[in-house]
PDB file of C-alpha atoms in Angstrom:
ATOM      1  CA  UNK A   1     -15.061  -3.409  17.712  1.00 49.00           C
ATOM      2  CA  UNK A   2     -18.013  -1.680  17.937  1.00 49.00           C
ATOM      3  CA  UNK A   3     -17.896   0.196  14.362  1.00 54.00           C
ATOM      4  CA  UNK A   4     -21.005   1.737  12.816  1.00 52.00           C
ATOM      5  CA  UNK A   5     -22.805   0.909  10.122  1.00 50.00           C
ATOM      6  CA  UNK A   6     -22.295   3.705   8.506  1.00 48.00           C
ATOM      7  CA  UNK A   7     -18.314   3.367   8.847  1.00 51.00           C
ATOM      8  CA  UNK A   8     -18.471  -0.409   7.877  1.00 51.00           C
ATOM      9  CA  UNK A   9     -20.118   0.412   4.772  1.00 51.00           C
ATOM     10  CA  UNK A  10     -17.368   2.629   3.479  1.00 53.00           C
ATOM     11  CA  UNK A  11     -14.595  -0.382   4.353  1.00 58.00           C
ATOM     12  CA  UNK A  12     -16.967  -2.775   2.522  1.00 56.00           C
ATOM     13  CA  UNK A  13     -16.524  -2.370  -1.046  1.00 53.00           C
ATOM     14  CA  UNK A  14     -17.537  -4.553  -4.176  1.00 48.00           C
ATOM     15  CA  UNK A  15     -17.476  -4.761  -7.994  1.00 46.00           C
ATOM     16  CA  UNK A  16     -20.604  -3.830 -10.326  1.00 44.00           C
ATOM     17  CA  UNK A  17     -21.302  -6.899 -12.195  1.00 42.00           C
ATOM     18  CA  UNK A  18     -22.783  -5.166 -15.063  1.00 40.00           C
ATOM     19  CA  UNK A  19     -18.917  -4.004 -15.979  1.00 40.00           C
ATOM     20  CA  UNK A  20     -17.161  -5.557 -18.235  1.00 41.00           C
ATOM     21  CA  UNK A  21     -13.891  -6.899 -17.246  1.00 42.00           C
ATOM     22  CA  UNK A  22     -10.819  -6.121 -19.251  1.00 44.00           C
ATOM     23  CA  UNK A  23      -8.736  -8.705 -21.625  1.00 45.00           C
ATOM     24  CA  UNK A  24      -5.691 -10.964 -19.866  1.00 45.00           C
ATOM     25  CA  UNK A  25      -2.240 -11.481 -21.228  1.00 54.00           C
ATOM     26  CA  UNK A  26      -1.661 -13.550 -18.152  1.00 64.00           C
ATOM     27  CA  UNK A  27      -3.562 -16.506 -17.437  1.00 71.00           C
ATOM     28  CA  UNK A  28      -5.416 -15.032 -14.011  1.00 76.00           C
ATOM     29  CA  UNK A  29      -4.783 -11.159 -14.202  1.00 86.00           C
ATOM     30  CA  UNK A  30      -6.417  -8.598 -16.049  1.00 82.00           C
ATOM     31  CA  UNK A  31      -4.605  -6.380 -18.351  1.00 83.00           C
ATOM     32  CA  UNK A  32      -4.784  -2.191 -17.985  1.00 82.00           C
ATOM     33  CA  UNK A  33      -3.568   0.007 -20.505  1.00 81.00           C
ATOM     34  CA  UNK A  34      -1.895   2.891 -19.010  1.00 86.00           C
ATOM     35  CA  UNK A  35      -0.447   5.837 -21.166  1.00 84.00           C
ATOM     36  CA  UNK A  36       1.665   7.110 -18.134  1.00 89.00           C
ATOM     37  CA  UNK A  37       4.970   7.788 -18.720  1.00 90.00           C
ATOM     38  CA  UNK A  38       5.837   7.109 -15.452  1.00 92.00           C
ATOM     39  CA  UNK A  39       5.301   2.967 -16.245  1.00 92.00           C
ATOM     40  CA  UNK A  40       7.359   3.146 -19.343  1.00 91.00           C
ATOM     41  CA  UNK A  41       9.698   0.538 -19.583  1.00 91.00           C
ATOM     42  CA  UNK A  42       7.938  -1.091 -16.190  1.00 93.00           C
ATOM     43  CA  UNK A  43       5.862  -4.119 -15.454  1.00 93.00           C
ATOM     44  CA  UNK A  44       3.524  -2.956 -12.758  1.00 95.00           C
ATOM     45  CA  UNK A  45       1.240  -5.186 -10.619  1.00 96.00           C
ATOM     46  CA  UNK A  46      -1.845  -3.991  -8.327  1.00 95.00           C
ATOM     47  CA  UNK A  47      -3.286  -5.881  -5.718  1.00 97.00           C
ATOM     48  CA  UNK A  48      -6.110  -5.343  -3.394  1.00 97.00           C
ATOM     49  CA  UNK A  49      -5.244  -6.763  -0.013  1.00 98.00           C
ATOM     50  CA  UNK A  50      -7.633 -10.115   1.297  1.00 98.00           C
ATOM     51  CA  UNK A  51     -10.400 -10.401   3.173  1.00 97.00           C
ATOM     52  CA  UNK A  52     -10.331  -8.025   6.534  1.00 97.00           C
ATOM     53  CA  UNK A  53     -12.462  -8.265   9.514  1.00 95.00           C
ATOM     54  CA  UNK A  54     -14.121  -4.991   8.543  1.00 93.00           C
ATOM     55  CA  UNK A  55     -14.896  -6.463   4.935  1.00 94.00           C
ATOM     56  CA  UNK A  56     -17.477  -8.527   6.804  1.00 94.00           C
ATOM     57  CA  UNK A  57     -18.274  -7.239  10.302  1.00 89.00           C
ATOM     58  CA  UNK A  58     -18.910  -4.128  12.290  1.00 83.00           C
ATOM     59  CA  UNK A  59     -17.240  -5.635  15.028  1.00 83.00           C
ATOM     60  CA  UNK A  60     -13.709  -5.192  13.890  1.00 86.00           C
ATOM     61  CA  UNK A  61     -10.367  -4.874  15.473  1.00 85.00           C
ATOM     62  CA  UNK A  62      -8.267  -1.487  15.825  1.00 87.00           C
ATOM     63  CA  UNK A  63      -5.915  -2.201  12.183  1.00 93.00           C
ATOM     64  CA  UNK A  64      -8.237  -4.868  11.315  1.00 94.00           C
ATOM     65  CA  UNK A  65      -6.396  -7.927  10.530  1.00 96.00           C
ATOM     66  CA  UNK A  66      -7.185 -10.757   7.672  1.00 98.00           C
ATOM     67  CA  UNK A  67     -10.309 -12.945   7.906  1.00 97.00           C
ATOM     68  CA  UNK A  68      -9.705 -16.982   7.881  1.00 97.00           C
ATOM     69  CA  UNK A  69     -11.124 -16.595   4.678  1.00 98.00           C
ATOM     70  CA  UNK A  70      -9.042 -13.950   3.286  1.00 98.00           C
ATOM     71  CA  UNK A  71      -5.645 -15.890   4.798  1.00 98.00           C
ATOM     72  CA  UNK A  72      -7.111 -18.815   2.693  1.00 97.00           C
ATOM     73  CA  UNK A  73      -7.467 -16.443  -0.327  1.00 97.00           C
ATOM     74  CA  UNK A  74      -3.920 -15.094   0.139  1.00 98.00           C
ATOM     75  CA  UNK A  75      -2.880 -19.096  -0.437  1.00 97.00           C
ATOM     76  CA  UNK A  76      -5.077 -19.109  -3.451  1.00 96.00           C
ATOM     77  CA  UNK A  77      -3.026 -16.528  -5.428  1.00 96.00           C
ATOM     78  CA  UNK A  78      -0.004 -17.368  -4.254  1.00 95.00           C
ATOM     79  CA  UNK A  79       0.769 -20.188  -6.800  1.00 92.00           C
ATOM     80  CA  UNK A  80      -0.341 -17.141  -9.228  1.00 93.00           C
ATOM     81  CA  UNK A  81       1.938 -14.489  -7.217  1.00 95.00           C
ATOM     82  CA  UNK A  82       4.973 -16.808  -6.720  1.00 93.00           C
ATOM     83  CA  UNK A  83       5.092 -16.776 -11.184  1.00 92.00           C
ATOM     84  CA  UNK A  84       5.634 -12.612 -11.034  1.00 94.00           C
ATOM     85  CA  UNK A  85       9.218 -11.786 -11.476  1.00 92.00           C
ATOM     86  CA  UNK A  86       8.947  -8.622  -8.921  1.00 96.00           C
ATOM     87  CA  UNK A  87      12.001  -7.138  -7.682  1.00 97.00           C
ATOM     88  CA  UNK A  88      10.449  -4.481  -5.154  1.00 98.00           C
ATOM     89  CA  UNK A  89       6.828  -4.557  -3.539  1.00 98.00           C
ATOM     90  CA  UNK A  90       5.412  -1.222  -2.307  1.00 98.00           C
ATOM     91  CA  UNK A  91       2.793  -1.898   0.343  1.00 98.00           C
ATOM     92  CA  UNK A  92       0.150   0.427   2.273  1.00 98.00           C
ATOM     93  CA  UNK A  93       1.474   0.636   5.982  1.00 98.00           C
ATOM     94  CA  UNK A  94      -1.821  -0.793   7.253  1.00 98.00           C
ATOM     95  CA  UNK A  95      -1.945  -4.635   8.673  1.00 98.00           C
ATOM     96  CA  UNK A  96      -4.311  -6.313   6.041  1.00 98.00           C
ATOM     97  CA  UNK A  97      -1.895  -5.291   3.587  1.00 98.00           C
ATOM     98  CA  UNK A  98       1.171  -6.202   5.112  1.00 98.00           C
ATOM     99  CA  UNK A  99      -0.428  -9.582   5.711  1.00 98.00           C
ATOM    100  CA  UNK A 100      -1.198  -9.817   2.038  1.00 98.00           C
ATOM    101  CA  UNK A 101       1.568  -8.475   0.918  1.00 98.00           C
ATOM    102  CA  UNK A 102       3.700 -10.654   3.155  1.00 98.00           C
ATOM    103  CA  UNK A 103       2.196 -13.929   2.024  1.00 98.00           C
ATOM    104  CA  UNK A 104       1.953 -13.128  -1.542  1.00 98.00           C
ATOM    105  CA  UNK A 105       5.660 -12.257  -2.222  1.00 98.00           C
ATOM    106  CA  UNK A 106       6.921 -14.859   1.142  1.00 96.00           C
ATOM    107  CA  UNK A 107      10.607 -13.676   2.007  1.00 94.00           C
ATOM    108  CA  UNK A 108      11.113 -11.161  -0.641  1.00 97.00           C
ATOM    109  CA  UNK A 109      13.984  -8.799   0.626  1.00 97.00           C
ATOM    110  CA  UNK A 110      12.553  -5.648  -1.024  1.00 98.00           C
ATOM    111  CA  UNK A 111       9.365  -4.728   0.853  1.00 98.00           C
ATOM    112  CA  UNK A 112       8.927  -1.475   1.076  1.00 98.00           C
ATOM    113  CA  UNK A 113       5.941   0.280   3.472  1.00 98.00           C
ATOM    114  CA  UNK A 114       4.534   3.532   1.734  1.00 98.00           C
ATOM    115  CA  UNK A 115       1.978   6.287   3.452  1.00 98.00           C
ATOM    116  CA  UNK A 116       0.384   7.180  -0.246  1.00 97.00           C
ATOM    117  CA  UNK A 117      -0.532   3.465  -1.067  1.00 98.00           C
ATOM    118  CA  UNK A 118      -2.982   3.541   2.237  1.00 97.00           C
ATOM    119  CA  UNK A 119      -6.890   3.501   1.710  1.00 96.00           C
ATOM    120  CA  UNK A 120      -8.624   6.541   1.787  1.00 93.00           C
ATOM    121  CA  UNK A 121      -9.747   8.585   5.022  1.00 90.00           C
ATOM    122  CA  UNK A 122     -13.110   7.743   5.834  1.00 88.00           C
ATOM    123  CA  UNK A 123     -13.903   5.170   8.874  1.00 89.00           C
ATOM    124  CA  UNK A 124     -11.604   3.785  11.722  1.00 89.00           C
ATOM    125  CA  UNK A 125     -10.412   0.721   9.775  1.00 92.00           C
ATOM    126  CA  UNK A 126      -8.591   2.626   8.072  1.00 94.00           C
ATOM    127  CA  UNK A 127      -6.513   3.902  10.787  1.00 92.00           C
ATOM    128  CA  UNK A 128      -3.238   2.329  11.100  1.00 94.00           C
ATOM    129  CA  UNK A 129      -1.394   1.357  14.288  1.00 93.00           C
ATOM    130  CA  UNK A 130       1.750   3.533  14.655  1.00 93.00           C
ATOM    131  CA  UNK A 131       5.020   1.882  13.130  1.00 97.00           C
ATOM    132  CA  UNK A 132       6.527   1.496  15.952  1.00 95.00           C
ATOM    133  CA  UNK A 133       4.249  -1.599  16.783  1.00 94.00           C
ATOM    134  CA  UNK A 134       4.081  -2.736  13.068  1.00 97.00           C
ATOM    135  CA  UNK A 135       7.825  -2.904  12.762  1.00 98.00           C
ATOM    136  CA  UNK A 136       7.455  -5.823  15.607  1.00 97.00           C
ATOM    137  CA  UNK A 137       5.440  -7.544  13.780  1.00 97.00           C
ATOM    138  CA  UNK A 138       6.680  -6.769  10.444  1.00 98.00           C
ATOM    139  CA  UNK A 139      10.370  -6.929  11.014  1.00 98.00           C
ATOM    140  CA  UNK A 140      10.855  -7.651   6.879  1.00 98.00           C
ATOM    141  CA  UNK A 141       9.248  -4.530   5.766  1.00 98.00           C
ATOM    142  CA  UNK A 142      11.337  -1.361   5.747  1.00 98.00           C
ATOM    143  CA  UNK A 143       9.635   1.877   7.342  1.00 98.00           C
ATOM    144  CA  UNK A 144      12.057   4.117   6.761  1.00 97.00           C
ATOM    145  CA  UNK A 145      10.084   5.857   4.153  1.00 94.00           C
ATOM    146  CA  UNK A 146       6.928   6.490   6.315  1.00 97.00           C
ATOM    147  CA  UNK A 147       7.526  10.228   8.434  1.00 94.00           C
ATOM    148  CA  UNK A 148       5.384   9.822  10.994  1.00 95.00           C
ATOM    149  CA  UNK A 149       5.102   7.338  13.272  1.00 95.00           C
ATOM    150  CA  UNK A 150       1.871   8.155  14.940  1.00 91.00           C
ATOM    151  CA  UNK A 151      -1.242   8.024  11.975  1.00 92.00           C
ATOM    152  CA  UNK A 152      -1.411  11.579  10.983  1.00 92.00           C
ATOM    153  CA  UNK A 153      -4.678  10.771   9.830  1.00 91.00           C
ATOM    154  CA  UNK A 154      -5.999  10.554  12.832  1.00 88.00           C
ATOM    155  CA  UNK A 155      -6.195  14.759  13.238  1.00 87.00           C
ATOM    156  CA  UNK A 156      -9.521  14.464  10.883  1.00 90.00           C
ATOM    157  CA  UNK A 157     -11.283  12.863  13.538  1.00 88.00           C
ATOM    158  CA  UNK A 158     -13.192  14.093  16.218  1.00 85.00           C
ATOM    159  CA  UNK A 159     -11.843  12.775  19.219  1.00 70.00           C
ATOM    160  CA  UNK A 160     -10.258  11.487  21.214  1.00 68.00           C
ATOM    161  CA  UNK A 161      -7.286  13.440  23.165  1.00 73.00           C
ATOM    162  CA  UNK A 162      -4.290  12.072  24.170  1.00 75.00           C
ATOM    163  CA  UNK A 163      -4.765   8.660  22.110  1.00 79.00           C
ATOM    164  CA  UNK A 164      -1.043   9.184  20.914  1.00 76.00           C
ATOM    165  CA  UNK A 165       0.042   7.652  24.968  1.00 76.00           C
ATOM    166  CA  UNK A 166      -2.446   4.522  24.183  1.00 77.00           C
ATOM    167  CA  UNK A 167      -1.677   1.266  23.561  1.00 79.00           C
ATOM    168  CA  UNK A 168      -3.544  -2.473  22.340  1.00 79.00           C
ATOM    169  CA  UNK A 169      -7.130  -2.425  23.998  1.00 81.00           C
ATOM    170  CA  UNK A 170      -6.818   0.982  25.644  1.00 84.00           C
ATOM    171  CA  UNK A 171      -6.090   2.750  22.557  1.00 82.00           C
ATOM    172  CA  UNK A 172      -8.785   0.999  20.122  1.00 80.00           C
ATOM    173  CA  UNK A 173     -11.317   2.023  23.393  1.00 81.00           C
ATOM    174  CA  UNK A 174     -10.427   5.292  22.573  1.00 80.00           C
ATOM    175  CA  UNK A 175     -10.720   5.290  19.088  1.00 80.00           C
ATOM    176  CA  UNK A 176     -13.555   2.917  18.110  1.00 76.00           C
ATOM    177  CA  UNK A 177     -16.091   5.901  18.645  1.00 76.00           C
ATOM    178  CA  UNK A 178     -13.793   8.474  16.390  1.00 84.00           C
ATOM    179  CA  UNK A 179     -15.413  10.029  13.616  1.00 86.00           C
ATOM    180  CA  UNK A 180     -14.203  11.084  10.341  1.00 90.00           C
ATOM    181  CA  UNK A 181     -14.645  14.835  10.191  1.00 90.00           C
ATOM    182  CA  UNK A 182     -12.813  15.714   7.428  1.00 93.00           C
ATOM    183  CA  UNK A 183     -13.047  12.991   4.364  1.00 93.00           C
ATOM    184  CA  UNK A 184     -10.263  12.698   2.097  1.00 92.00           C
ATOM    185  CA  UNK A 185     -11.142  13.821  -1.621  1.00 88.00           C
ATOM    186  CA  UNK A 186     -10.897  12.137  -4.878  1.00 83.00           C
ATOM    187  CA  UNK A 187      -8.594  14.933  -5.894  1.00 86.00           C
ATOM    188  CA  UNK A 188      -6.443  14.289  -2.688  1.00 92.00           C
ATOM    189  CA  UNK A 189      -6.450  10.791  -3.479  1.00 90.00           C
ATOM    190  CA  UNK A 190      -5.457  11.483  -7.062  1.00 88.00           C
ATOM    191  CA  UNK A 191      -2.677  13.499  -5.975  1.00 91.00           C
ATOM    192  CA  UNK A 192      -1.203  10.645  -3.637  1.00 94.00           C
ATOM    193  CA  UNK A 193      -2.041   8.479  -7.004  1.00 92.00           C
ATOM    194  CA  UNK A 194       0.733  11.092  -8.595  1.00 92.00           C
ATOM    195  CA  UNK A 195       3.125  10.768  -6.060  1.00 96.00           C
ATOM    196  CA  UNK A 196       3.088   7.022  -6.006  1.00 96.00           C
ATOM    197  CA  UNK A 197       4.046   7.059 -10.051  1.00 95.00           C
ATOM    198  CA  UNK A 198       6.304   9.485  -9.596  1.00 96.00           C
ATOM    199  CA  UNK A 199       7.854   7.186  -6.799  1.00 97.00           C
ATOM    200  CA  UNK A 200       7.677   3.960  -9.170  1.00 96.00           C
ATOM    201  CA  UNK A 201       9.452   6.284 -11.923  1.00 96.00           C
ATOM    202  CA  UNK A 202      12.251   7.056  -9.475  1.00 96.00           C
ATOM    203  CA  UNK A 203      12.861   3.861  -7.775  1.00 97.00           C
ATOM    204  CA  UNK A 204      15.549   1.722  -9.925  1.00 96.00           C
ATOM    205  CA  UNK A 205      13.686  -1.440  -9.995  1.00 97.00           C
ATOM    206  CA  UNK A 206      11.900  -2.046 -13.208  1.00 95.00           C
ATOM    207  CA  UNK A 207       9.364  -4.835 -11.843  1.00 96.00           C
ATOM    208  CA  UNK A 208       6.798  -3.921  -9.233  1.00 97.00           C
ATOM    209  CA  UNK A 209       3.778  -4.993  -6.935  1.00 98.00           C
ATOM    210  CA  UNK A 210       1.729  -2.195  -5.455  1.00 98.00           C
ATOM    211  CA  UNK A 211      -0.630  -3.592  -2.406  1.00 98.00           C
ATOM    212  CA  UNK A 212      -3.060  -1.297  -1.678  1.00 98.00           C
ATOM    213  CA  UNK A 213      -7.107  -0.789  -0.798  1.00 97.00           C
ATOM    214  CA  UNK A 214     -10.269  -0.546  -2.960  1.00 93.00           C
ATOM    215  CA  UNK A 215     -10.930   3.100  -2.739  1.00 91.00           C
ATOM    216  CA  UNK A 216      -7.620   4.103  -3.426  1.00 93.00           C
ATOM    217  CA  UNK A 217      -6.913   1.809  -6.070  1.00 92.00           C
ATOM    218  CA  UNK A 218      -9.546   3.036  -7.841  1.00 88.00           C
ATOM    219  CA  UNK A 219      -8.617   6.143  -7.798  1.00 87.00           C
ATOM    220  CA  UNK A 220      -5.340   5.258  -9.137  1.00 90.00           C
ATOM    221  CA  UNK A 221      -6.377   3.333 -11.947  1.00 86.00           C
ATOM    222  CA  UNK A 222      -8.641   6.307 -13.312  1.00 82.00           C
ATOM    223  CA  UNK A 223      -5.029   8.327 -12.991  1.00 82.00           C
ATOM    224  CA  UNK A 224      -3.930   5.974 -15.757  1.00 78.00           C
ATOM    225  CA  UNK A 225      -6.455   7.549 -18.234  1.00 60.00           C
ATOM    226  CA  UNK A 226      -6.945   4.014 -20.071  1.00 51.00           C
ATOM    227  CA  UNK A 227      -8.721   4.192 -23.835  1.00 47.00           C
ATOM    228  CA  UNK A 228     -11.616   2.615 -23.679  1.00 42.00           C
ATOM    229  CA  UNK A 229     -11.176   0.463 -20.802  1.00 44.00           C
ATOM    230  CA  UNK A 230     -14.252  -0.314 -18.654  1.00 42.00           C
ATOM    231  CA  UNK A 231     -13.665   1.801 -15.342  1.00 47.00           C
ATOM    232  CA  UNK A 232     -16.297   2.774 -13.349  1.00 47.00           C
ATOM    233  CA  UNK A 233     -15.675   4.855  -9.563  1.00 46.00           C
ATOM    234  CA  UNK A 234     -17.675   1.573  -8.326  1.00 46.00           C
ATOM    235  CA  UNK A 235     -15.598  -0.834  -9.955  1.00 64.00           C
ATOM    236  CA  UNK A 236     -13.137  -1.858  -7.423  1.00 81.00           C
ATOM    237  CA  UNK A 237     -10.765  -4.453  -7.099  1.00 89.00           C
ATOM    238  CA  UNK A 238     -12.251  -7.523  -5.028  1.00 93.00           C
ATOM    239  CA  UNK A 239     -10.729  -8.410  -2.348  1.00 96.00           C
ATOM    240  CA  UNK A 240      -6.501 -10.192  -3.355  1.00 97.00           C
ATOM    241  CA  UNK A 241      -7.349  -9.479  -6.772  1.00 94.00           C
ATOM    242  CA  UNK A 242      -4.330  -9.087  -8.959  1.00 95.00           C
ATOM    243  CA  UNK A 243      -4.398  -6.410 -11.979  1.00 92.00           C
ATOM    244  CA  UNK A 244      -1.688  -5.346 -14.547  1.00 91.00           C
ATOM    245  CA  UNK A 245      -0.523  -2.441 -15.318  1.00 88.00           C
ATOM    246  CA  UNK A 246       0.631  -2.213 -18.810  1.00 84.00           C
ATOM    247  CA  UNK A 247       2.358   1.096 -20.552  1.00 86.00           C
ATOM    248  CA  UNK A 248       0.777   1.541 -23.573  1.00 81.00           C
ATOM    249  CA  UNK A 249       2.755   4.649 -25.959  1.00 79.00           C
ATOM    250  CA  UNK A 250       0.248   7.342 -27.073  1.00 70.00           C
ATOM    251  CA  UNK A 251       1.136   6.526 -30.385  1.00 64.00           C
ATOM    252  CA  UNK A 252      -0.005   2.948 -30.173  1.00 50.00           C
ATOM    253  CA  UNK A 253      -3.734   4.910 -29.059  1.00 46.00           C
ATOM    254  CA  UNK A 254      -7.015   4.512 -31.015  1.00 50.00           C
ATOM    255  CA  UNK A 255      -8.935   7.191 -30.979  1.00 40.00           C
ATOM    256  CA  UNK A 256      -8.316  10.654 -29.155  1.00 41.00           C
ATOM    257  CA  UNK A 257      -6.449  11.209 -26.418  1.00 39.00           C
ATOM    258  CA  UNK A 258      -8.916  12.721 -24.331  1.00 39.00           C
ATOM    259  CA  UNK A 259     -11.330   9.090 -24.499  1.00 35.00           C
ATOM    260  CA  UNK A 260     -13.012   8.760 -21.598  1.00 37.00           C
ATOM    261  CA  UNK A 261     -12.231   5.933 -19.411  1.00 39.00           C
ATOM    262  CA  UNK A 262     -15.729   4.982 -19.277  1.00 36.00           C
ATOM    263  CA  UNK A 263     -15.771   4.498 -23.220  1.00 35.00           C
ATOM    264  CA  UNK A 264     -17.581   1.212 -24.191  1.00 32.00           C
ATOM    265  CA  UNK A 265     -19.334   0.678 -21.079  1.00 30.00           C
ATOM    266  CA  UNK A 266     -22.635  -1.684 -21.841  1.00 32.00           C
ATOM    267  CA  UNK A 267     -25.833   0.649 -21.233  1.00 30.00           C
ATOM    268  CA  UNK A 268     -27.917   0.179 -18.956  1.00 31.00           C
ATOM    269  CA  UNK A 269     -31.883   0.348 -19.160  1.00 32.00           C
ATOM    270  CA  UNK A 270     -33.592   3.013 -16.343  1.00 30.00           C
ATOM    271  CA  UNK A 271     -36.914   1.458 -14.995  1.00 32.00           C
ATOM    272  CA  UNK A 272     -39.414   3.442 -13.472  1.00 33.00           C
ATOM    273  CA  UNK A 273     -40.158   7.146 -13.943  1.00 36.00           C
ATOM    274  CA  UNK A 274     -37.802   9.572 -15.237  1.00 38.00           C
ATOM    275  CA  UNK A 275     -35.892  10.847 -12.816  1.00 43.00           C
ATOM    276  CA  UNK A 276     -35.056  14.530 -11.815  1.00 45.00           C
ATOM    277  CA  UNK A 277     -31.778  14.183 -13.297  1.00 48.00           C
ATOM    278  CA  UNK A 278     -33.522  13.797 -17.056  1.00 53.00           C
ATOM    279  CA  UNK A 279     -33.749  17.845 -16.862  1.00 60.00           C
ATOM    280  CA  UNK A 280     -29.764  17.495 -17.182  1.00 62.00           C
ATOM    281  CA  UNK A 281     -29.749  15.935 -20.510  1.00 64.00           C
ATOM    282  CA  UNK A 282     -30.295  17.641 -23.829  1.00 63.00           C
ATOM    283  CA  UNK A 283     -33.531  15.994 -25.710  1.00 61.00           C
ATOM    284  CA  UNK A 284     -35.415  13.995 -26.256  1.00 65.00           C
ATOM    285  CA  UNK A 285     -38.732  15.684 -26.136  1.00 65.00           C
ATOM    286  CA  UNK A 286     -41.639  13.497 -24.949  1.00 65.00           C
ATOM    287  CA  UNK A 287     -40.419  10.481 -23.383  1.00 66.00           C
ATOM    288  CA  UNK A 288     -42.250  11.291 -20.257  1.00 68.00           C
ATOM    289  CA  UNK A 289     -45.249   9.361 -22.468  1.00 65.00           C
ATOM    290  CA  UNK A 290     -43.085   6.270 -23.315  1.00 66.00           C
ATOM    291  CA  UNK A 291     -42.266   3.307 -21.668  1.00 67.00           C
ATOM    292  CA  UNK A 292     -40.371  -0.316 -22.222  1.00 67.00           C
ATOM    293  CA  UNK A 293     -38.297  -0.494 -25.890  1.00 70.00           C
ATOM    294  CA  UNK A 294     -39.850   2.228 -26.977  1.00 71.00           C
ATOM    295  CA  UNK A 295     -38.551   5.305 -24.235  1.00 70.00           C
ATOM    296  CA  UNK A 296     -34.866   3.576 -24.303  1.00 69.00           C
ATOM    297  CA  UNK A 297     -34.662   4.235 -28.103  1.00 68.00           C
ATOM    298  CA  UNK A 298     -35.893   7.547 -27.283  1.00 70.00           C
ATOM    299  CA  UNK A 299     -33.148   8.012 -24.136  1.00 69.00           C
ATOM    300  CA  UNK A 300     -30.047   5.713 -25.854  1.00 65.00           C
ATOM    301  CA  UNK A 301     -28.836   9.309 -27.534  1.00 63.00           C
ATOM    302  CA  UNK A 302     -29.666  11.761 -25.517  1.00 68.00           C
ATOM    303  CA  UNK A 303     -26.538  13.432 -23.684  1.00 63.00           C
ATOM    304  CA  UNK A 304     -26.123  14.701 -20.512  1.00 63.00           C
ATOM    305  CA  UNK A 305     -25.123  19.090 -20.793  1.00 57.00           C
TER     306      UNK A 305
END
């Protein structure tokens, strides 16, 4: 209710079609390679939660809550969801995932809420109501591995004081005009990325569903360190997407081991002038003077030093 633009623009998130998208061993999902050794001996899933009134308005509610649309998408994969044999689903404590994850896997007695699998720290959607009001509506889910009960997220934003005694309306009054003064790194969200392995290594069940958020699955999927696969920081997940995760052995690896994950990605043509940035790249000389076919051959080898 009320959000900026500014704020809605880092909940609303989508995929650059000029990436390719990876092969499928399932009809449905797309395979990723992951060299891991977490995953060994594990079939992972990932899945971005649905639709969420922040996806598609600045006028969202406190926790934001699935669109019509993205309850309708939820019913569209389940026929797809309902085929994975998963024996434990770890699920972001936030309410568009816990919808999704909840009609996805429908009365599966292994749900399990996790503080690492939440979206990044950025905007208020991605504040979460405290547990003590999700485990009302989510009486299926267990808690007991989330700490806190109050968001401890919300100490990196400004304002306001004493929201922890809100409730419903009052509380979301409070908050709505919160902002983020201290934004969550990549390299903080790659170490929750760590943890979250290192949980899925620990945790005796071999067959998992992780439901998560764009950002942060993004994050986590460049944490894999696939060969050659066609990651991008802008490529997220759209919105109840399904992806696999697939151990592959470093033995089993084309290639060196240090491949970049953005190996094989199609290039793409600049237009216009040469920008500032072309003082970053080693050669070639001249292409200042050349335009169309021409000044791409000239650019396709130069490399960035």
């Amino acid at each position: 209710r009320g959000a900026s633009l500014r704020e809605w623009m880092s909940c609303k998130r989508g995929r650059d079609p000029t990436v390719e998208r990876p092969e499928m061993s399932v009809k449905g999902i797309a395979d990723v390679l992951s060299k891991r050794a977490e995953l060994r001996d594990r079939d992972v899933w990932i899945v971005r939660h649905a639709q969420g009134s922040h996806n598609v308005s600045v006028d969202y509610e406190y926790d934001p809550k699935l669109t019509a649309e993205g309850k309708q998408q939820v019913r569209s994969q389940r026929k797809l969801s309902s085929q994975l044999p998963v024996d434990l689903v770890l699920v972001s404590p936030l309410r568009r995932t816990l919808e999704t994850a909840t009609g996805l896997f429908p009365d599966h007695p292994n749900m399990v809420a996790v503080e690492h699998l939440r979206e990044s720290v950025s905007a208020t959607c991605n504040i979460r109501l405290p547990i003590s009001d999700l485990k009302k509506s989510f009486p299926h889910v267990d808690f007991s591995n989330v700490p806190d009960d109050e968001d401890p997220y919300l100490a990196r934003f400004e304002g306001p004081e004493g929201v922890e005694g809100l409730r419903g309306d009052k509380r979301w009054d409070a908050l709505v005009s919160a902002e983020c003064i201290d934004y969550e790194t990549d390299e903080e969200m790659l170490a929750r990325s760590n943890k979250v392995l290192s949980l899925i290594a620990s945790r005796p069940e071999l067959r998992i569903a992780l439901v998560s958020h764009a950002e942060f699955l993004n994050v986590f999927l460049h944490a894999q360190m696939v060969k050659g696969a066609p990651y991008r920081m802008y490529n997220f997940l759209e919105n109840c997407e399904i992806r696999r995760l697939a151990f592959q052995p470093p033995s089993d690896a084309k290639g060196k081991d240090e491949a970049s994950p953005d190996k094989g990605l199609p290039r793409v043509k600049a237009a216009g002038k040469l920008s500032d940035g072309g003082a970053r790249f080693e050669g070639p000389e001249g292409v200042e003077g050349l335009r169309g076919d021409k000044r791409w051959d000239a650019l396709v080898s130069a490399e960035c030093m």
